[in-house]
Coordinates of C-alpha atoms in Angstrom, one line a residue:
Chain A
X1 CA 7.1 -6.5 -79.8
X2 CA 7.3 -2.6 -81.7
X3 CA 10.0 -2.6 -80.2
X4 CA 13.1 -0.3 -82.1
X5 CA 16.3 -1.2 -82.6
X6 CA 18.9 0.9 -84.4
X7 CA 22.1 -1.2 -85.3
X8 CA 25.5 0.9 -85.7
X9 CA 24.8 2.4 -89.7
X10 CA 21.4 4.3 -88.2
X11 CA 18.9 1.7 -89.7
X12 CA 15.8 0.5 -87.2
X13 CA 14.4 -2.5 -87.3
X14 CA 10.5 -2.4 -86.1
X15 CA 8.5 -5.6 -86.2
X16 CA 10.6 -7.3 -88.5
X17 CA 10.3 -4.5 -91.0
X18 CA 13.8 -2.4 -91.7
X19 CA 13.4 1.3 -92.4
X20 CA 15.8 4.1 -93.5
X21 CA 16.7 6.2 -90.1
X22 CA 15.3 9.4 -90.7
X23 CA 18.5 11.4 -89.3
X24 CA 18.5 14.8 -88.4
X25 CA 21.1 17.8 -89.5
X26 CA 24.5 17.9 -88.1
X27 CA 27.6 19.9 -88.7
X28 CA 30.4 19.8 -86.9
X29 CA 29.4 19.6 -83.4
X30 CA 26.3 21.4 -83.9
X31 CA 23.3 19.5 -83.9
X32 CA 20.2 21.1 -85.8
X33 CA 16.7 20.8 -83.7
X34 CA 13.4 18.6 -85.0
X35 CA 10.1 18.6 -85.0
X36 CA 9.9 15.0 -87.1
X37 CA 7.8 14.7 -90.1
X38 CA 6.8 18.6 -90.7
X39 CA 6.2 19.4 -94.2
X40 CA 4.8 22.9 -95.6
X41 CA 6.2 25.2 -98.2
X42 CA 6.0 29.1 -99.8
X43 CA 7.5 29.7 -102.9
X44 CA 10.0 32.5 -103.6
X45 CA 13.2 32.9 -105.4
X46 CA 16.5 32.6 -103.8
X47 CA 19.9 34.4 -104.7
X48 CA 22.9 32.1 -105.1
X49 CA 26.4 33.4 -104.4
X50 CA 28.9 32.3 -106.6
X51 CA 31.5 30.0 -104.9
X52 CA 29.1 28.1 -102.9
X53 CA 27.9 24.4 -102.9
X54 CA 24.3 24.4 -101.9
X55 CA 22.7 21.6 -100.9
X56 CA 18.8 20.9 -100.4
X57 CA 18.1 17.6 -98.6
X58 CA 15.4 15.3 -100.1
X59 CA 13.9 12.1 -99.2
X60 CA 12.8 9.1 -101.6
X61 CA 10.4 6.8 -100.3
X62 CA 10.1 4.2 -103.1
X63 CA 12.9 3.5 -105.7
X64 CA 12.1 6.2 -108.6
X65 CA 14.3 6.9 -111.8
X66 CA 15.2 10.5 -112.9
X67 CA 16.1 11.3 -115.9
X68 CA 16.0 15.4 -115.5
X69 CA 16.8 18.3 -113.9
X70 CA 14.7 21.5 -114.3
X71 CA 15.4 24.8 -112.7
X72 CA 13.9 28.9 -113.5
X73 CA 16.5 31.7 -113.6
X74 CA 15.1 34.7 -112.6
X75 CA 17.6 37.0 -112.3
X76 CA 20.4 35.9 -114.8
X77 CA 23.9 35.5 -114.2
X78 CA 27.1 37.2 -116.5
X79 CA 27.2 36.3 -120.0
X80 CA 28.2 32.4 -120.8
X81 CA 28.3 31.7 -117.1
X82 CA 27.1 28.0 -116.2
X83 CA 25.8 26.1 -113.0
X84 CA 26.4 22.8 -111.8
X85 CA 24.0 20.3 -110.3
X86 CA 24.6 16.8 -108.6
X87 CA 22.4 14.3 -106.5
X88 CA 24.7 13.1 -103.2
X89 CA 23.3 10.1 -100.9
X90 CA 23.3 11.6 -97.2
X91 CA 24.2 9.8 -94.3
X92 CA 22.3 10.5 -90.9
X93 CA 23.7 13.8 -90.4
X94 CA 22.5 14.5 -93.6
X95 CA 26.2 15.4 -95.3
X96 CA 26.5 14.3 -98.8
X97 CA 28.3 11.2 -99.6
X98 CA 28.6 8.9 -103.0
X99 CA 27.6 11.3 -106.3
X100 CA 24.8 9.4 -107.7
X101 CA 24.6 11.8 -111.0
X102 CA 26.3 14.9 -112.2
X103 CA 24.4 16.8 -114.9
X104 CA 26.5 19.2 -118.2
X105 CA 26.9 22.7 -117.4
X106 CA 23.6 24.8 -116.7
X107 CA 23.7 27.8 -118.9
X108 CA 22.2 30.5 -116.5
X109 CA 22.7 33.5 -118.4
X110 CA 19.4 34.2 -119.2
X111 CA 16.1 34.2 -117.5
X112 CA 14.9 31.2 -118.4
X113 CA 13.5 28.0 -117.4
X114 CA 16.0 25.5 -118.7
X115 CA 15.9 21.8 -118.6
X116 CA 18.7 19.7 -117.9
X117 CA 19.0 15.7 -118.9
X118 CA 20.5 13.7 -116.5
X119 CA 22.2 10.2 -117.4
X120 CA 18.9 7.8 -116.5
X121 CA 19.6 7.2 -112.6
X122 CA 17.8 5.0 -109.9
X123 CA 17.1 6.5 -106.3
X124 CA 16.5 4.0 -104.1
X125 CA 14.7 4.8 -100.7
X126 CA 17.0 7.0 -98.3
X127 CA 18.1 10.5 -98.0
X128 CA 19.6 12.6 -101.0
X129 CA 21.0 15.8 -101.2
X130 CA 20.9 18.0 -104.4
X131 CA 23.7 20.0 -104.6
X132 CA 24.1 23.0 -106.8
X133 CA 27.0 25.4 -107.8
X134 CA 27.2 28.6 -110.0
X135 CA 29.9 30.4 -112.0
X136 CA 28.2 33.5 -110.9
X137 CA 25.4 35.1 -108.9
X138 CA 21.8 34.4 -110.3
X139 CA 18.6 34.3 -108.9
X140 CA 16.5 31.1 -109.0
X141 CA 12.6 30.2 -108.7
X142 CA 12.7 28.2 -105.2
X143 CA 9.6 26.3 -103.0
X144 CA 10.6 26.4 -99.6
X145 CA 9.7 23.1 -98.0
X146 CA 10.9 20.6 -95.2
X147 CA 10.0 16.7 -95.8
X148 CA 11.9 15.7 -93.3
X149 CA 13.4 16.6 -89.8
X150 CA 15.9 18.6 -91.3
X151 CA 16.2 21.0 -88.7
X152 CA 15.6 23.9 -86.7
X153 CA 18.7 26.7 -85.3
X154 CA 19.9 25.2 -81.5
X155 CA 19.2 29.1 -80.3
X156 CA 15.3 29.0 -82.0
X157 CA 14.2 32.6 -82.2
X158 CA 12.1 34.4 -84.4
X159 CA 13.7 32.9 -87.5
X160 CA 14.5 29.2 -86.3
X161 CA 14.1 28.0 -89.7
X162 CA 17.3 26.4 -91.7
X163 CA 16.8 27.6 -95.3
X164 CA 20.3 27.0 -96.8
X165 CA 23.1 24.6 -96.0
X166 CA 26.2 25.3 -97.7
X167 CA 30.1 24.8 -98.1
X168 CA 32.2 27.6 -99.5
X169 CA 34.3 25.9 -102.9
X170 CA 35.5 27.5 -106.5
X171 CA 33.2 26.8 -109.5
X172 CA 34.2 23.7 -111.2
X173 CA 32.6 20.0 -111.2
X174 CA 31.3 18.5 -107.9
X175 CA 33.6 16.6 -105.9
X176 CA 33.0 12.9 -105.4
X177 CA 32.3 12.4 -102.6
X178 CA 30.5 15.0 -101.9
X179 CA 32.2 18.1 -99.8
X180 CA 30.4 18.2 -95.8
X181 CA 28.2 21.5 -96.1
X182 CA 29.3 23.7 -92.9
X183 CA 27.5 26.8 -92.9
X184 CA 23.6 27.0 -92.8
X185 CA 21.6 30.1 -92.6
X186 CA 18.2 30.8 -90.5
X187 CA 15.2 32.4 -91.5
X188 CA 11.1 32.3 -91.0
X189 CA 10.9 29.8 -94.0
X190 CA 12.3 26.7 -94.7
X191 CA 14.3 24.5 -96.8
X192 CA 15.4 25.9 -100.2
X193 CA 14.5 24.0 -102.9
X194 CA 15.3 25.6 -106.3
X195 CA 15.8 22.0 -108.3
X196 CA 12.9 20.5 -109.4
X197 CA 13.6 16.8 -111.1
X198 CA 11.5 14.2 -113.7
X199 CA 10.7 11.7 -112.5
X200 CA 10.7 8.8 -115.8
X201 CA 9.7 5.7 -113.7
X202 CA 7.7 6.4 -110.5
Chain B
X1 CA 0.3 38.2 -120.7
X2 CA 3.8 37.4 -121.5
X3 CA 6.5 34.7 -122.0
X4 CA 9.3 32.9 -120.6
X5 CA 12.2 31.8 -122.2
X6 CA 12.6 28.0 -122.2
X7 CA 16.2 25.6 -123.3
X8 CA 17.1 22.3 -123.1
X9 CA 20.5 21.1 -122.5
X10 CA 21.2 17.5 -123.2
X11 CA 23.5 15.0 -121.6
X12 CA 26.5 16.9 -124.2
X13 CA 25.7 19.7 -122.5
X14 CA 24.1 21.3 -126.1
X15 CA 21.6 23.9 -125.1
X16 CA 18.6 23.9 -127.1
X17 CA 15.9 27.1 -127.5
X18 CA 12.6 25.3 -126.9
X19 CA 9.4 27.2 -127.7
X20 CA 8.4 30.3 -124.8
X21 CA 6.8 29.3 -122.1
X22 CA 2.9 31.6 -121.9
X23 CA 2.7 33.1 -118.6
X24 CA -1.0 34.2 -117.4
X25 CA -2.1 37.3 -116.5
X26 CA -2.9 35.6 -113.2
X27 CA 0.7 34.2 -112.9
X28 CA 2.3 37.4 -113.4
X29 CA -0.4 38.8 -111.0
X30 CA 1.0 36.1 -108.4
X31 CA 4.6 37.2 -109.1
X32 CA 4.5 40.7 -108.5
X33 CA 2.5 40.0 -105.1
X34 CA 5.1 37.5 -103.9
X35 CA 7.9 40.3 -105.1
X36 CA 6.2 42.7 -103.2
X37 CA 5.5 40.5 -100.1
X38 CA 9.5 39.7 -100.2
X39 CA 10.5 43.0 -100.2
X40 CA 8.0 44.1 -97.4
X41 CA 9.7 41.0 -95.8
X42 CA 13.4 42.6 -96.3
X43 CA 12.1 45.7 -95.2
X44 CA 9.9 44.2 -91.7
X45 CA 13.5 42.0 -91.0
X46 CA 15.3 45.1 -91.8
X47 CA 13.2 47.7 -89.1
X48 CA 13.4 44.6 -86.4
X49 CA 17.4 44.4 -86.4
X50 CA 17.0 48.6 -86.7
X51 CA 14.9 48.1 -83.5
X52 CA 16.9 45.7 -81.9
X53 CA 20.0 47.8 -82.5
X54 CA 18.8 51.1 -80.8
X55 CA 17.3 48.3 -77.6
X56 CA 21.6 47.2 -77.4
X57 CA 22.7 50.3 -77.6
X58 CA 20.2 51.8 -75.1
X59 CA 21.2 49.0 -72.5
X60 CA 24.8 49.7 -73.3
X61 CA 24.9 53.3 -72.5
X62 CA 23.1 52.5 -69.4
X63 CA 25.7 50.0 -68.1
X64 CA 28.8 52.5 -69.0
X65 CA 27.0 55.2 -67.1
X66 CA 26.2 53.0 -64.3
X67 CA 29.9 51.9 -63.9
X68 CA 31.1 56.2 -64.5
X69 CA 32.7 55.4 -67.5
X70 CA 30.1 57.7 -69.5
X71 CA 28.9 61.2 -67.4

């Protein structure tokens, strides 16, 4: 009785009831520390490199529909140079799997906040990752927040924190699946989260 | 108080000009803190790997004169 059982795709059963496991980050053969279930968050901006997939993990806890994507440039890119953006499902080692939507081309040549519709999409409860690609370097309006056991650095420190995963790739649509991010990179904050979506149907 | 610019882009990928977005005085208050507290940030990480640096090479120097390879 309470007792958990995890059967071989990382789901537990607990009195009858199935949850989503809540995994913890992995890449390679480096396994990413937890503290499970910390949350907090600063907000900051955060420069993207071009040539990068960045991914920010996410967790939905009830089936929602999006419908939007919404970031700030704050520091512009070249002129007519775009940004990519794509929700992934992630598996236990939170690495991106099946695209579940792919938004147009993000201008980001301006400082601006610009909205972005995304094809109507249901998330049902699991783990997500956003991904996010540009065509050049800009600066975007980020919270820095962990929902979920993400993960710490193995070696702790003073800056234990994983703010970025990432996976070096040229600017052009996001695969399908997604690419396994295989670089992260530590600092005193958290998570970067520089997406923000709509939520049409809570 | 000032403005930010705001677009749209629709599932074509057509971007729209929407009407500017009114910042606060207290927003842009806000802003040039948290600029400020990120570059103090930069600077702080900055003076610790400075710091760091000189503690490596201090330890260095005193191995390679312990083993005579420095006078």
């Amino acid at each position: 009785m309470g007792e958990s059982i995890f059967d071989s795709v990382g789901l537990s059963i607990f009195g009858g009831v199935r949850t989503i496991a809540e995994g913890r980050g992995k890449y390679g053969s480096t396994t990413l520390l937890s503290i499970p279930g910390y949350p907090g968050y600063t907000d900051a901006t955060i420069p993207l490199t071009a040539g990068r997939i960045y991914y920010m993990p996410i967790y939905v806890r009830t089936p929602i529909v999006i419908d939007q994507v919404t970031i700030e440039v704050t520091s512009a890119a070249g002129a007519g140079e775009k940004a990519r953006f794509a929700i992934y499902a992630a598996d236990t080692d939170w690495q991106p799997g099946v695209q579940q939507v792919a938004s147009a081309e993000i201008a980001i040549d301006g400082v601006a906040a610009v909205d972005t519709a995304l094809t109507e999409t249901v998330l049902q409860e699991n783990r997500y990752l956003m991904a996010i690609i540009v065509e050049g370097n800009a600066t975007l309006r980020t919270l820095r927040f962990q929902d979920m056991p993400m993960g710490f650095a193995p070696t702790l420190g003073a800056t234990p924190c994983i703010d970025n995963l990432y996976v070096a790739q040229a600017y052009g649509a996001l695969p399908d699946p997604g690419t396994a991010w295989d670089t992260v990179s530590a600092g005193s904050s958290m998570n970067t989260h520089c997406c923000f979506l709509q939520v049409k149907t809570p | 108080m000032a403005t930010r610019r705001h677009r749209h882009i629709g599932l074509d990928g057509a971007i729209t000009e929407l009407p500017d977005i009114i910042v606060s005085d207290e927003e842009l208050a806000i802003e040039q803190e948290r600029q400020a507290m990120e570059k103090a940030g930069e600077l702080v990480d900055e003076i610790g790997n400075i710091n760091q640096a000189k503690i490596f090479l201090k330890r260095l120097v005193r191995r390679l004169i312990r083993k005579g390879v420095l006078p």
